[in-house]
XYZ file of C-alpha atoms in Angstrom:
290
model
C 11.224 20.855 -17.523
C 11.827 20.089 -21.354
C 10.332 22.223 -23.722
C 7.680 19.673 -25.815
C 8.894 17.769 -28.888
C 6.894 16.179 -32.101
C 6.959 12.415 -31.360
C 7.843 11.665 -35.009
C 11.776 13.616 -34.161
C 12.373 11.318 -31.484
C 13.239 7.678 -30.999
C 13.734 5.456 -28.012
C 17.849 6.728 -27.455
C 16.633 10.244 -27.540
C 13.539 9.774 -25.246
C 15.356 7.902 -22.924
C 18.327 10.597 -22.704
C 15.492 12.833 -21.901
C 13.908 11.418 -19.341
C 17.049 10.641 -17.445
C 18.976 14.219 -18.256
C 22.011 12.576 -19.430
C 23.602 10.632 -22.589
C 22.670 6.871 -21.523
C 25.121 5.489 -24.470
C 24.120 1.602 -25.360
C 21.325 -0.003 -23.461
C 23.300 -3.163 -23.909
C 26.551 -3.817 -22.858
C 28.799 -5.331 -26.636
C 28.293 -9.230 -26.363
C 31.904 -10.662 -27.915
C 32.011 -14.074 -29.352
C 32.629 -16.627 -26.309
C 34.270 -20.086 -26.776
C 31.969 -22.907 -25.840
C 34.096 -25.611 -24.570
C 32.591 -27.690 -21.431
C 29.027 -26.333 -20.405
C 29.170 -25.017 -16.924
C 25.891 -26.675 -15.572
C 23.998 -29.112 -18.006
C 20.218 -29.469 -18.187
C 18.921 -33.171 -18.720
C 15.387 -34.602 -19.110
C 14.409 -31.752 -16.563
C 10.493 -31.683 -16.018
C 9.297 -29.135 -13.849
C 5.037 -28.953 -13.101
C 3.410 -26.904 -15.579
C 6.092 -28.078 -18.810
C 4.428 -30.507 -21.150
C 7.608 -32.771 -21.584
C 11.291 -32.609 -20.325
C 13.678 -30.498 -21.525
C 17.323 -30.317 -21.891
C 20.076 -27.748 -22.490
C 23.792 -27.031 -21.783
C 24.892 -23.339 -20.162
C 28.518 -22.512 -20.750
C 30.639 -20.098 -18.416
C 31.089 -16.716 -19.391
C 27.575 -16.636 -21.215
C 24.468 -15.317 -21.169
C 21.804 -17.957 -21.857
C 18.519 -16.383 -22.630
C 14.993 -18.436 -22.173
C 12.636 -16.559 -24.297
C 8.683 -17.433 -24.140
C 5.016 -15.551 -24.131
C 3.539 -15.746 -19.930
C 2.940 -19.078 -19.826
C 5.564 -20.608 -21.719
C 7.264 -22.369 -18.520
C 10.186 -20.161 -18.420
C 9.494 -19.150 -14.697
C 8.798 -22.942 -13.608
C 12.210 -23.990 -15.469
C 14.256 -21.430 -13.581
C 12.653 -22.179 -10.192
C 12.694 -26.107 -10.702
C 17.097 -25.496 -11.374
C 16.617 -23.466 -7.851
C 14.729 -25.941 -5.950
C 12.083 -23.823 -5.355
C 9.646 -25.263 -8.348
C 8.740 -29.088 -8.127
C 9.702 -31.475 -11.059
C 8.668 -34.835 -11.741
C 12.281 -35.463 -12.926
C 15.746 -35.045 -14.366
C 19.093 -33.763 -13.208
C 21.451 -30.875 -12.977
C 24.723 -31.970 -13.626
C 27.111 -29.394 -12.345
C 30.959 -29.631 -10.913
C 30.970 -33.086 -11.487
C 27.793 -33.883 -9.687
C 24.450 -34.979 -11.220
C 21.724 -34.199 -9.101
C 18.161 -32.386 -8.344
C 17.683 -29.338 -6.437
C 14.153 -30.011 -4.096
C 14.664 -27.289 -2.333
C 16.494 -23.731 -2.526
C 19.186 -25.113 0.182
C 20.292 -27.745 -2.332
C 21.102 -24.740 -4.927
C 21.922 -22.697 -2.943
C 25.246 -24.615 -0.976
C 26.418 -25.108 -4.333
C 26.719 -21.801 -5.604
C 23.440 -21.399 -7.528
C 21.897 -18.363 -7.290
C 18.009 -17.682 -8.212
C 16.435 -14.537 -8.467
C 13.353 -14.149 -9.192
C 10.603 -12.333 -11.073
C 8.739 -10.981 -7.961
C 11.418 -9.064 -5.614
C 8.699 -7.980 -2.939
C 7.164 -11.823 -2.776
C 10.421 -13.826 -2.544
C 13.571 -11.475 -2.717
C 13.758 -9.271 -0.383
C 12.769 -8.645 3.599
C 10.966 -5.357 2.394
C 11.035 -4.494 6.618
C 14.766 -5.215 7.198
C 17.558 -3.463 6.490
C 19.300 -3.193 3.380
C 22.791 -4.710 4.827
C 20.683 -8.031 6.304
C 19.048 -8.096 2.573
C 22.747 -8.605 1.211
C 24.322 -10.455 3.715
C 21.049 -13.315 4.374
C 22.491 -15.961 1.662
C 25.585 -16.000 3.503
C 24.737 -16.397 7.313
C 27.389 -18.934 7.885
C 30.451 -17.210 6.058
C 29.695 -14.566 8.251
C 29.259 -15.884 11.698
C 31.614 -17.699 14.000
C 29.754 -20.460 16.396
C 26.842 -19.502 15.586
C 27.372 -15.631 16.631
C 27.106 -12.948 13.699
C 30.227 -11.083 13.154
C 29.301 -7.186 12.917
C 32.323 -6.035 11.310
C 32.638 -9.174 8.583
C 29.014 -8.697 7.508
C 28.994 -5.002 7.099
C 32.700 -5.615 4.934
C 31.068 -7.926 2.974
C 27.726 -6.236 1.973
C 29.645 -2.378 1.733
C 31.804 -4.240 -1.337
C 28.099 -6.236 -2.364
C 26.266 -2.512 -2.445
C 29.214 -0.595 -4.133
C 29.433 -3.447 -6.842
C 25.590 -2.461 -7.814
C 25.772 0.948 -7.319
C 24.005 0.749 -4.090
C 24.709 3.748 -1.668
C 26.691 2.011 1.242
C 25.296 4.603 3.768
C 21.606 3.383 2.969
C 22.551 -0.146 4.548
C 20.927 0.759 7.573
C 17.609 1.629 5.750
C 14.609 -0.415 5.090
C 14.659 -2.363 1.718
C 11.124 -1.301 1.404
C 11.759 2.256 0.936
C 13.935 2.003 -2.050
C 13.203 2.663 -5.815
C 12.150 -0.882 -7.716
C 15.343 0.013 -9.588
C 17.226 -0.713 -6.424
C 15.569 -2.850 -4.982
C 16.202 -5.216 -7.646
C 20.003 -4.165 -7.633
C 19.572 -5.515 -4.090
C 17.711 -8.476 -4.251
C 20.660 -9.341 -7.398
C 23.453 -8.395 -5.681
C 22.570 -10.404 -2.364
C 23.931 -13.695 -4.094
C 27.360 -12.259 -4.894
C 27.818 -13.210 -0.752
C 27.985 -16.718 -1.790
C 30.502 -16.009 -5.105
C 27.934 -18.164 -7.481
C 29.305 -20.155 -10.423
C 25.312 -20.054 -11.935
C 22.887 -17.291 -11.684
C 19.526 -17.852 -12.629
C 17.043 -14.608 -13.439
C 13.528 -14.395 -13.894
C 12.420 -11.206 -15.816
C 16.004 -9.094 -14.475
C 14.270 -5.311 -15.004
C 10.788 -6.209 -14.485
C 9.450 -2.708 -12.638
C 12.708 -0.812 -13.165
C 13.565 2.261 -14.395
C 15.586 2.972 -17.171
C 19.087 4.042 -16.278
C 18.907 1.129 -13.217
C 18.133 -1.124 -16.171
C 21.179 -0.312 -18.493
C 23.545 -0.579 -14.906
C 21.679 -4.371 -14.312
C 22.165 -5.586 -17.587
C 25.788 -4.303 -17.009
C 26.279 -6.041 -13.669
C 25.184 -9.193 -15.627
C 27.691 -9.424 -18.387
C 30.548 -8.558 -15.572
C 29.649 -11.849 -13.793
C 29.625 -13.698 -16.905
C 33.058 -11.962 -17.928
C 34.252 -13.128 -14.723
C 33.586 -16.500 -15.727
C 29.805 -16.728 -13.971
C 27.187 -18.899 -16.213
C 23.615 -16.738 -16.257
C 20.311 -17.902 -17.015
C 18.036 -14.959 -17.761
C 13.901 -15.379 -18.654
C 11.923 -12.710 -20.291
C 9.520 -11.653 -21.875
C 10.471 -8.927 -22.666
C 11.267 -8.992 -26.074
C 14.229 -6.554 -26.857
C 15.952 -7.721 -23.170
C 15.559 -10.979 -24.571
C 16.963 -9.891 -28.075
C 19.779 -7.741 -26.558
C 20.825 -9.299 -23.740
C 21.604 -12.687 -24.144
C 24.538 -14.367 -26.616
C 22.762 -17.194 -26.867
C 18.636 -18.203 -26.605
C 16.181 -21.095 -26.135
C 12.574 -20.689 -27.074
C 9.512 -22.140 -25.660
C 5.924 -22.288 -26.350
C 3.120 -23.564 -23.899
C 5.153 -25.750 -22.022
C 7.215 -27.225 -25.293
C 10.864 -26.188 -25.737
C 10.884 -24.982 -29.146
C 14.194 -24.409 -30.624
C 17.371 -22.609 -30.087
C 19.410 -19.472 -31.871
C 22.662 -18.578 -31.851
C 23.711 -14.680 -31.340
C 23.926 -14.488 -35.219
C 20.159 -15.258 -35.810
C 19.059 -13.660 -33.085
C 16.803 -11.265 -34.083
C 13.397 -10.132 -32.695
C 11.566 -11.285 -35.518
C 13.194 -14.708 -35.562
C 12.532 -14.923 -31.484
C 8.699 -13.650 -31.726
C 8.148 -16.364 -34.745
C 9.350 -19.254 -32.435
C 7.749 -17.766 -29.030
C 4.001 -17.099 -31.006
C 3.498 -19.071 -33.921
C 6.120 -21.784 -33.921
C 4.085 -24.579 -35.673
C 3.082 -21.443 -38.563
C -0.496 -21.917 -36.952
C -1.357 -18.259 -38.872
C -0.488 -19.054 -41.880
C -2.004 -22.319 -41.633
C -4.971 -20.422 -40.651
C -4.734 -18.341 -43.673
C -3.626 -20.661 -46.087
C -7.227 -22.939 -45.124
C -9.314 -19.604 -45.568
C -7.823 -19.091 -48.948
C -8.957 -22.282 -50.508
């Protein structure tokens, strides 16, 4: 145990260093200027239920493309409507040369589009199987042969899956249940690698997780995108969504609000669109004062 400390010598570094018994370094992996040539996947005139009007926007590969919004703001509903797991009344994906939209996971799915979302114990994990059918259940038929599982394929494939998060590979037999919400949600991420996705789609990445798992996810995530993967985070959490992203589009009650590049990204700038976008406050104010 740590002998006690004044709160007014520490800050979040130091408290965090504490609690984990080691240096963490940065939080946030650096975010490098990307060049924005042709968007990977391209969002048009999508309108999922519970979004007041459609909305549009383009995701580029190699990028981190933050949606930043209050609960509420239709984040969630916009990331499960690109999975096929949120109903829309309309609009279309275009991705790979194809313009279509996803009405169930399957569709996203068989085309490399991975969603993970913000409840891991609802709808990403099998909490009473084991770890290694966790990782390998996106990819039944790469690894199966007429129908019959191959053994020795699936536990290749999820070993490399659980090593890549920093999952111990002799805990595949275990129970996904029994792990820390740290890694669990290293699992419930790292399941889609089995199906090498070109998009990857997150709702609320380190909701529930500790801190050092959190600095390794938010590492995991700019590897994909280094390696060329497109990722669509949502959260409200407002310094993942200030320090995570390169890039971020805001929404307020169901209305897409704006967008800010990595150089005005700050959390000031991101809490003014998210909370008060229309100046409502100072509206407020401004009628009080005369």
């Amino acid at each position: 145990s740590q002998a006690p400390r004044a709160a007014s010598d520490m800050d979040v570094n130091s408290l965090v260093e504490l609690m984990l018994g080691f240096e963490l370094g940065d939080m946030y992996p650096e975010r490098k200027p990307i060049t924005r040539a042709e968007p990977a996947l391209k969002v048009r005139d999508l309108w999922p239920d519970g979004i007041l009007e459609p909305i549009s926007f383009d995701v580029y590969p190699g990028e981190i493309l933050g949606l930043a919004g209050q609960l509420g703001s239709g984040t969630s509903e916009i990331l499960g409507s690109m999975a096929g797991s949120t109903k829309s009344r309309g609009g279309t994906l275009h991705y790979k040369g194809e313009a279509f939209l996803p009405t169930r996971p399957k569709d996203a799915i068989r085309r490399g589009i991975a969603y993970c979302s913000e409840d891991r114990k609802y709808d990403g994990l099998f909490l009473g199987r084991p770890i290694m059918e966790n990782l390998s259940a996106p990819s039944l038929e790469t690894i199966s042969s007429k129908g019959f599982l191959s053994g020795a394929r699936e536990l290749e494939t999820t070993t490399e899956n659980a090593v890549k998060f920093t999952v111990d590979p002799k805990r595949l037999p275990q129970e996904a249940g029994v792990l820390s919400g740290g890694n669990q949600q290293k699992v419930a991420l790292g399941k889609w690698l089995s199906i090498s996705p070109g998009v990857i789609l997150v709702n609320e990445p380190t909701r529930g997780v500790d801190v050092g798992a959190r600095a390794e996810i938010y590492q995991i995530l700019r590897d994909l995108a280094d390696n060329g993967a497109a990722i669509v985070v949502a959260s409200t959490d407002i310094q993942e969504i200030t320090n995570l992203p390169d890039r971020i589009v805001s929404f307020y009650r169901g209305v897409q609000i704006g967008e800010l590049q990595l150089d005005e990204m700050t959390s000031a700038s991101i809490l003014e669109q998210i909370t008060d976008p229309f100046h409502e406050a100072g509206i407020a104010v401004s009628e009080k004062a005369s």
